[in-house]
Short mmCIF file of C-alpha atoms and ligand atoms in Angstrom, two decimals:
data_model
loop_
_atom_site.label_atom_id
_atom_site.label_comp_id
_atom_site.label_asym_id
_atom_site.label_seq_id
_atom_site.Cartn_x
_atom_site.Cartn_y
_atom_site.Cartn_z
CA MET A 424 51.43 97.13 33.26
CA ASN A 425 50.36 100.04 35.42
CA ILE A 426 51.04 98.94 38.99
CA GLN A 427 50.16 101.72 41.44
CA LYS A 428 51.58 102.14 44.95
CA ASN A 429 49.83 102.62 48.32
CA ILE A 430 46.26 102.71 47.10
CA SER A 431 43.33 102.93 49.52
CA LEU A 432 40.88 100.03 49.02
CA LYS A 433 37.94 101.92 50.61
CA LYS A 434 36.06 102.33 47.33
CA TYR A 435 36.80 98.74 46.25
CA ASN A 436 35.00 96.99 49.15
CA THR A 437 31.32 97.46 50.00
CA PHE A 438 32.10 97.48 53.74
CA GLY A 439 34.01 100.71 53.00
CA ILE A 440 37.02 99.65 55.08
CA ASP A 441 39.97 101.99 54.58
CA VAL A 442 43.01 99.73 54.29
CA LYS A 443 45.87 100.22 51.84
CA ALA A 444 47.33 98.03 49.14
CA LYS A 445 51.09 98.32 48.85
CA ARG A 446 50.78 97.57 45.10
CA PHE A 447 47.55 97.71 43.09
CA ILE A 448 46.54 97.04 39.50
CA SER A 449 43.20 97.23 37.74
CA ILE A 450 42.82 94.68 34.95
CA SER A 451 40.35 95.46 32.17
CA SER A 452 41.03 92.74 29.60
CA PHE A 453 41.59 89.03 29.42
CA TYR A 454 44.88 89.67 27.61
CA GLU A 455 46.17 91.95 30.41
CA LEU A 456 45.34 89.24 32.93
CA GLN A 457 47.23 86.61 30.92
CA GLN A 458 50.24 88.92 30.75
CA LEU A 459 50.12 89.60 34.48
CA LEU A 460 50.01 85.90 35.33
CA LYS A 461 53.31 85.39 33.49
CA THR A 462 55.13 87.36 36.17
CA GLU A 463 52.85 87.53 39.23
CA LYS A 464 51.61 84.44 41.07
CA ASP A 465 51.07 85.75 44.57
CA PHE A 466 48.34 88.38 44.72
CA PHE A 467 45.03 89.24 46.32
CA LEU A 468 41.99 89.43 44.04
CA ILE A 469 39.27 92.00 44.41
CA SER A 470 36.26 92.20 42.14
CA GLY A 471 33.05 93.78 43.42
CA GLY A 472 34.48 93.59 46.96
CA SER A 473 31.02 92.74 48.25
CA ASN A 474 31.74 89.64 50.30
CA MET A 475 34.91 90.48 52.17
CA LEU A 476 36.01 92.09 55.42
CA LEU A 477 39.49 93.59 55.14
CA THR A 478 41.16 93.82 58.56
CA LYS A 479 44.64 95.07 57.65
CA ASP A 480 46.81 96.73 54.99
CA LEU A 481 47.79 94.31 52.27
CA ASP A 482 51.47 93.76 51.49
CA THR A 483 50.80 91.64 48.42
CA LEU A 484 49.80 92.94 45.01
CA VAL A 485 46.03 93.62 44.84
CA VAL A 486 44.49 92.77 41.45
CA HIS A 487 41.18 94.45 40.70
CA ILE A 488 39.24 92.49 38.06
CA ASP A 489 37.40 94.93 35.83
CA ILE A 490 36.93 92.91 32.62
CA LYS A 491 33.66 94.01 30.98
CA GLY A 492 31.54 92.63 28.17
CA THR A 493 28.55 90.38 27.50
CA SER A 494 27.99 88.14 24.47
CA ILE A 495 25.04 86.11 23.27
CA ASP A 496 26.25 82.60 22.42
CA ARG A 497 23.05 80.95 21.21
CA ILE A 498 19.33 81.61 20.91
CA GLU A 499 16.99 78.63 20.99
CA GLU A 500 13.22 78.22 20.94
CA HIS A 501 12.71 78.92 24.64
CA SER A 502 16.11 80.03 25.88
CA VAL A 503 19.19 82.14 25.34
CA SER A 504 22.79 81.32 26.29
CA LEU A 505 25.00 84.22 27.35
CA THR A 506 28.56 84.69 28.50
CA VAL A 507 29.29 87.59 30.80
CA ASN A 508 32.75 88.80 31.75
CA ALA A 509 33.73 88.85 35.40
CA GLY A 510 33.89 92.62 35.90
CA GLU A 511 30.28 93.35 34.91
CA ASP A 512 28.13 94.69 37.77
CA TRP A 513 25.68 91.98 38.91
CA HIS A 514 22.58 94.11 39.36
CA GLU A 515 23.10 96.01 36.09
CA PHE A 516 23.36 92.64 34.33
CA VAL A 517 20.13 91.42 35.99
CA ARG A 518 18.26 94.58 34.96
CA TRP A 519 19.57 94.26 31.39
CA CYS A 520 18.24 90.66 31.30
CA ILE A 521 14.84 91.91 32.43
CA ALA A 522 14.80 94.63 29.76
CA GLU A 523 15.62 91.93 27.17
CA ASN A 524 12.91 89.64 28.62
CA TYR A 525 15.44 86.97 29.67
CA GLY A 526 14.10 85.08 32.69
CA GLY A 527 15.77 83.31 35.62
CA LEU A 528 17.71 85.91 37.57
CA GLU A 529 14.92 88.35 38.53
CA ASN A 530 14.77 87.13 42.16
CA LEU A 531 18.47 87.95 42.48
CA SER A 532 17.97 91.66 41.81
CA LEU A 533 19.95 94.24 43.79
CA ILE A 534 22.57 91.81 45.13
CA PRO A 535 25.81 93.79 45.37
CA GLY A 536 28.95 92.54 43.63
CA ASN A 537 30.17 91.55 40.20
CA VAL A 538 29.24 88.70 37.87
CA GLY A 539 32.64 87.03 38.31
CA THR A 540 32.11 86.37 41.99
CA CYS A 541 28.48 85.20 41.87
CA PRO A 542 29.42 81.50 41.47
CA ILE A 543 31.93 81.51 44.36
CA GLN A 544 29.31 81.74 47.08
CA ASN A 545 26.43 80.67 44.81
CA ILE A 546 24.46 83.83 45.57
CA GLY A 547 20.86 83.19 46.50
CA ALA A 548 17.76 85.06 47.53
CA TYR A 549 13.97 84.64 47.60
CA GLY A 550 13.89 81.00 46.59
CA VAL A 551 16.46 81.14 43.76
CA GLU A 552 20.16 80.35 43.66
CA VAL A 553 22.39 81.46 40.78
CA LYS A 554 23.48 77.85 40.20
CA ASP A 555 20.02 77.24 38.69
CA CYS A 556 21.00 79.36 35.65
CA ILE A 557 24.78 78.86 35.36
CA THR A 558 25.99 76.54 32.60
CA LYS A 559 29.72 77.22 32.72
CA VAL A 560 32.40 79.18 34.57
CA GLU A 561 35.71 80.03 32.90
CA ALA A 562 38.87 80.82 34.81
CA LEU A 563 42.58 81.27 34.31
CA GLU A 564 44.69 78.88 36.36
CA ILE A 565 47.22 81.00 38.24
CA GLU A 566 50.02 78.41 38.21
CA THR A 567 49.89 77.59 34.50
CA GLY A 568 48.10 80.59 32.95
CA LYS A 569 45.78 78.12 31.19
CA LEU A 570 42.08 78.76 30.57
CA VAL A 571 39.99 76.17 32.44
CA SER A 572 36.28 75.61 31.99
CA PHE A 573 34.02 74.34 34.82
CA SER A 574 30.63 72.87 33.96
CA ASN A 575 27.75 73.52 36.36
CA GLN A 576 28.34 70.12 37.96
CA GLU A 577 32.08 70.68 38.26
CA CYS A 578 31.38 73.87 40.23
CA GLN A 579 30.02 71.63 43.06
CA PHE A 580 27.45 74.19 44.09
CA GLY A 581 25.86 74.06 47.56
CA TYR A 582 24.18 76.54 49.93
CA ARG A 583 26.49 79.62 49.76
CA ASN A 584 29.21 77.25 48.60
CA SER A 585 31.12 75.96 45.55
CA ILE A 586 34.43 74.39 44.52
CA PHE A 587 35.86 77.95 44.43
CA LYS A 588 35.52 78.16 48.22
CA ASN A 589 37.10 74.73 48.65
CA GLU A 590 39.68 72.80 46.59
CA ALA A 591 39.88 75.42 43.83
CA LYS A 592 40.28 78.29 46.32
CA GLY A 593 43.23 80.57 45.51
CA LYS A 594 44.12 78.64 42.35
CA PHE A 595 42.04 80.45 39.71
CA VAL A 596 41.00 83.87 38.54
CA LEU A 597 37.38 83.65 37.36
CA THR A 598 37.07 85.44 34.03
CA SER A 599 33.53 84.79 32.78
CA VAL A 600 30.25 83.10 33.68
CA SER A 601 27.82 81.57 31.16
CA PHE A 602 24.09 81.47 31.82
CA GLN A 603 21.08 79.85 30.20
CA LEU A 604 17.98 81.99 30.61
CA THR A 605 14.42 81.63 29.36
CA THR A 606 13.07 83.81 26.54
CA ASN A 607 9.45 82.72 26.97
CA LYS A 608 7.43 80.39 29.23
CA HIS A 609 9.37 81.85 32.17
CA GLN A 610 9.44 79.75 35.35
CA LEU A 611 8.49 82.46 37.81
CA ASN A 612 9.36 81.92 41.45
CA THR A 613 6.93 83.92 43.55
CA SER A 614 6.33 81.46 46.37
CA TYR A 615 8.58 83.29 48.84
CA GLY A 616 6.20 84.92 51.33
CA ALA A 617 7.54 88.47 51.08
CA ILE A 618 7.31 88.46 47.26
CA GLU A 619 3.74 87.13 47.31
CA LYS A 620 2.78 89.89 49.72
CA GLU A 621 4.51 92.65 47.76
CA LEU A 622 2.76 91.57 44.52
CA ALA A 623 -0.61 91.24 46.26
CA ASP A 624 -0.22 94.73 47.79
CA GLN A 625 0.16 96.07 44.25
CA ASN A 626 -2.77 93.97 42.94
CA ILE A 627 -0.51 92.13 40.50
CA THR A 628 -1.95 88.72 39.66
CA LYS A 629 0.03 87.91 36.50
CA PRO A 630 3.53 89.15 37.28
CA THR A 631 6.14 89.90 34.64
CA LEU A 632 9.89 89.51 35.17
CA LYS A 633 10.03 93.24 35.86
CA ASN A 634 7.23 93.04 38.44
CA ILE A 635 9.17 90.38 40.34
CA SER A 636 12.45 92.25 40.09
CA ASP A 637 10.76 95.44 41.30
CA ALA A 638 9.15 93.54 44.20
CA VAL A 639 12.53 92.08 45.22
CA ILE A 640 14.13 95.52 45.01
CA ALA A 641 11.40 96.98 47.23
CA ILE A 642 11.78 94.17 49.80
CA ARG A 643 15.57 94.39 49.86
CA LYS A 644 15.49 98.18 50.16
CA SER A 645 13.11 97.95 53.11
CA LYS A 646 15.33 95.50 55.02
CA LEU A 647 18.90 95.67 53.79
CA PRO A 648 21.21 98.69 53.92
CA ASP A 649 22.45 100.10 50.59
CA PRO A 650 26.26 99.75 50.62
CA LYS A 651 26.51 103.13 48.88
CA GLU A 652 24.99 104.68 52.01
CA ILE A 653 26.08 102.37 54.85
CA GLY A 654 29.02 100.01 54.41
CA ASN A 655 28.07 96.32 54.63
CA SER A 656 28.53 92.93 53.03
CA GLY A 657 24.98 91.56 53.10
CA SER A 658 24.47 88.52 55.32
CA PHE A 659 27.48 88.38 57.60
CA PHE A 660 26.65 84.91 58.93
CA LYS A 661 25.32 81.76 57.29
CA ASN A 662 22.02 80.42 58.51
CA PRO A 663 23.15 77.53 60.75
CA VAL A 664 22.03 73.95 60.22
CA ILE A 665 21.26 72.20 63.52
CA SER A 666 20.04 68.75 64.57
CA LYS A 667 16.32 68.20 64.97
CA ALA A 668 17.03 67.10 68.57
CA LEU A 669 18.59 70.48 69.43
CA PHE A 670 15.79 72.25 67.57
CA ALA A 671 13.14 70.38 69.62
CA ALA A 672 14.93 71.26 72.86
CA LEU A 673 15.19 74.95 71.86
CA LEU A 674 11.53 75.10 70.83
CA LYS A 675 10.50 74.40 74.43
CA GLU A 676 12.07 77.67 75.55
CA HIS A 677 11.62 79.59 72.28
CA PRO A 678 8.33 78.48 70.71
CA ASN A 679 8.67 81.13 67.96
CA LEU A 680 12.03 79.90 66.65
CA PRO A 681 11.61 79.77 62.84
CA SER A 682 13.11 76.92 60.80
CA TYR A 683 13.56 75.70 57.22
CA PRO A 684 13.60 71.97 56.39
CA VAL A 685 16.97 70.45 55.42
CA SER A 686 16.81 66.66 55.93
CA ASP A 687 15.21 63.99 58.15
CA THR A 688 17.62 64.81 60.93
CA GLN A 689 18.46 68.49 60.45
CA VAL A 690 16.86 71.92 60.11
CA LYS A 691 18.20 75.36 59.22
CA VAL A 692 17.46 78.27 61.54
CA PRO A 693 17.79 81.97 60.64
CA ALA A 694 20.92 83.59 62.05
CA GLY A 695 19.14 86.96 61.99
CA TRP A 696 16.53 85.67 64.44
CA LEU A 697 19.21 84.35 66.82
CA VAL A 698 21.14 87.65 66.73
CA GLU A 699 17.96 89.61 67.39
CA GLN A 700 17.07 87.38 70.36
CA ILE A 701 20.41 88.03 72.07
CA GLY A 702 19.66 91.75 71.87
CA PHE A 703 22.22 92.80 69.24
CA LYS A 704 19.84 94.06 66.53
CA GLY A 705 20.50 97.78 65.98
CA LYS A 706 23.40 97.83 68.48
CA ARG A 707 26.29 100.15 67.70
CA PHE A 708 29.83 100.19 69.07
CA GLY A 709 31.56 103.27 67.64
CA ASP A 710 31.10 102.99 63.88
CA ALA A 711 30.65 99.19 63.89
CA GLY A 712 27.11 97.96 64.30
CA VAL A 713 24.31 95.51 63.62
CA HIS A 714 21.76 96.81 61.10
CA THR A 715 18.59 98.16 62.66
CA LYS A 716 16.22 96.29 60.29
CA GLN A 717 18.10 93.00 59.68
CA ALA A 718 20.23 91.49 62.44
CA LEU A 719 22.07 89.24 59.96
CA VAL A 720 23.88 92.25 58.51
CA LEU A 721 26.83 93.98 60.19
CA VAL A 722 27.44 97.57 59.14
CA ASN A 723 30.15 100.22 59.02
CA TYR A 724 28.66 103.62 59.82
CA GLY A 725 31.72 105.37 58.40
CA ASN A 726 35.12 104.86 59.93
CA ALA A 727 34.97 101.43 61.57
CA THR A 728 38.06 99.30 61.09
CA GLY A 729 37.78 95.75 59.83
CA LEU A 730 39.02 94.54 63.20
CA GLU A 731 36.23 96.40 65.03
CA ILE A 732 33.63 94.71 62.80
CA TYR A 733 35.34 91.35 63.31
CA GLN A 734 35.41 91.81 67.10
CA LEU A 735 31.68 92.57 67.04
CA ALA A 736 31.11 89.39 65.00
CA LYS A 737 33.07 87.36 67.56
CA LYS A 738 31.03 88.82 70.43
CA ILE A 739 27.85 87.82 68.59
CA GLN A 740 29.15 84.30 67.89
CA LYS A 741 30.10 83.87 71.57
CA THR A 742 26.73 85.06 72.88
CA VAL A 743 24.72 82.99 70.37
CA PHE A 744 26.71 79.93 71.40
CA SER A 745 26.28 80.49 75.14
CA THR A 746 22.56 81.20 74.72
CA PHE A 747 21.51 78.58 72.15
CA GLY A 748 24.46 76.14 71.88
CA ILE A 749 24.65 77.03 68.15
CA SER A 750 27.90 77.93 66.35
CA LEU A 751 27.36 80.75 63.87
CA GLU A 752 29.61 80.49 60.83
CA ILE A 753 30.80 83.71 59.17
CA GLU A 754 29.72 83.88 55.52
CA VAL A 755 31.88 86.85 54.55
CA ASN A 756 35.53 86.27 53.65
CA VAL A 757 37.56 87.74 56.54
CA ILE A 758 41.01 88.85 55.33
CA SER A 759 43.38 88.81 58.30
N1 EPU B 54 14.64 87.46 61.42
C1 EPU B 54 14.53 88.02 62.68
N2 EPU B 54 15.25 89.14 62.96
C2 EPU B 54 16.06 89.72 62.04
C3 EPU B 54 16.18 89.15 60.76
C4 EPU B 54 15.44 88.00 60.46
O1 EPU B 54 13.81 87.52 63.54
O2 EPU B 54 16.67 90.74 62.37
C5 EPU B 54 13.83 86.27 61.07
C6 EPU B 54 12.69 86.66 60.14
O3 EPU B 54 11.56 87.05 60.82
C7 EPU B 54 12.44 85.38 59.38
C8 EPU B 54 13.82 84.74 59.34
O4 EPU B 54 14.61 85.37 60.36
O5 EPU B 54 11.60 84.52 60.10
C9 EPU B 54 14.50 84.83 57.99
O6 EPU B 54 14.73 86.15 57.61
P1 EPU B 54 14.74 86.62 56.06
O7 EPU B 54 13.60 86.06 55.34
O8 EPU B 54 14.95 88.09 56.07
O9 EPU B 54 15.99 85.90 55.38
P2 EPU B 54 17.36 85.44 55.95
O10 EPU B 54 17.37 84.01 56.28
O11 EPU B 54 17.75 86.37 57.03
C10 EPU B 54 18.45 84.80 53.62
C11 EPU B 54 19.76 85.10 52.89
C12 EPU B 54 19.74 86.50 52.29
C13 EPU B 54 18.57 86.57 51.32
C14 EPU B 54 17.26 86.25 52.10
C15 EPU B 54 16.06 86.19 51.21
C16 EPU B 54 21.42 83.77 54.11
C17 EPU B 54 22.57 83.78 55.06
N3 EPU B 54 20.86 84.96 53.84
O12 EPU B 54 18.37 85.73 54.70
O13 EPU B 54 20.95 86.70 51.59
O14 EPU B 54 18.47 87.84 50.74
O15 EPU B 54 17.38 84.94 52.71
O16 EPU B 54 16.05 85.02 50.47
O17 EPU B 54 21.06 82.71 53.62
C18 EPU B 54 23.10 87.74 51.48
O18 EPU B 54 23.58 86.62 51.36
O19 EPU B 54 23.82 88.78 51.48
C19 EPU B 54 21.67 87.88 51.70
C20 EPU B 54 21.13 89.06 52.00
#
């Protein structure tokens, strides 16, 4: 086992926060992980590092999951079943699916991170959530070293949520994710306004998987910062769910407040809109800032510390609450 000392985690988290791990190991096979779990139980896991804000040096062992590999389990008349190891890059996997004409994940193009973490927050974009295609998640139980399999239902998926953020949190290392994708008669999801517009602008009336993926990539590139250029973790806040009574009261003062239906009594409102209204869009405090084109995304212009980003988030939460009476919940995992 090659455990390294005092390693900077800057290149392992998309926010580009420069904290150090006292001990660090990169794991590239299932076998290595099993061996590690025989002696180490207390560690911090990092995979794509795309949904975390590191605010301090880590004294525990940091385990970087880098297990690669994809296998085709079964091909049926209209579908294919695949198992993908946790360390595969998400977007590269999506583009491979498109090249193979496997449908289902095209709307989730260009989401940063690795395959192994996609079920944790049930990544979603442009009308699709990854739970719609996941059949199984496999994980090693840290305490026992046993391989445990979670069916789609057992993952308890919700909006940016799953069992891995709740009762299973900290107990497992996710090792692979299995998907069922279509091989023909694809169920295309183009109803999201921005996709419709992008396709119409290009005069595409019968879109292919690649057309949709390309449209999503164009939309994301126009609104969201590329972590390779500006450090960020995508949506920093969840879109809050509020009561219809509060929504009606707010509408009187803010007639343009957008909303998405949730239930008879509740609606979801976009956090990005709220943050823009309080004047934080594009604001910069040193190297910590709010993205100029999407107020839902906090950014690191270079040398911001995790604490500086966190303090900015708290300022935003406080102002949104005093202005609208809405509590903004942080979506990113803050490590403090
Ligand atoms: N808006 C503003 N100002 C802003 C940003 C947004 O007024 O600065 C308004 C927009 O005009 C629109 C509404 O807010 O009316 C919603 O914005 P958008 O369609 O851009 O989507 P979102 O709700 O901000 C969610 C996901 C994204 C996902 C998009 C597209 C959450 C927390 N975020 O964003 O996910 O890509 O929908 O489906 O649900 C991510 O999780 O990292 C992520 C980027």
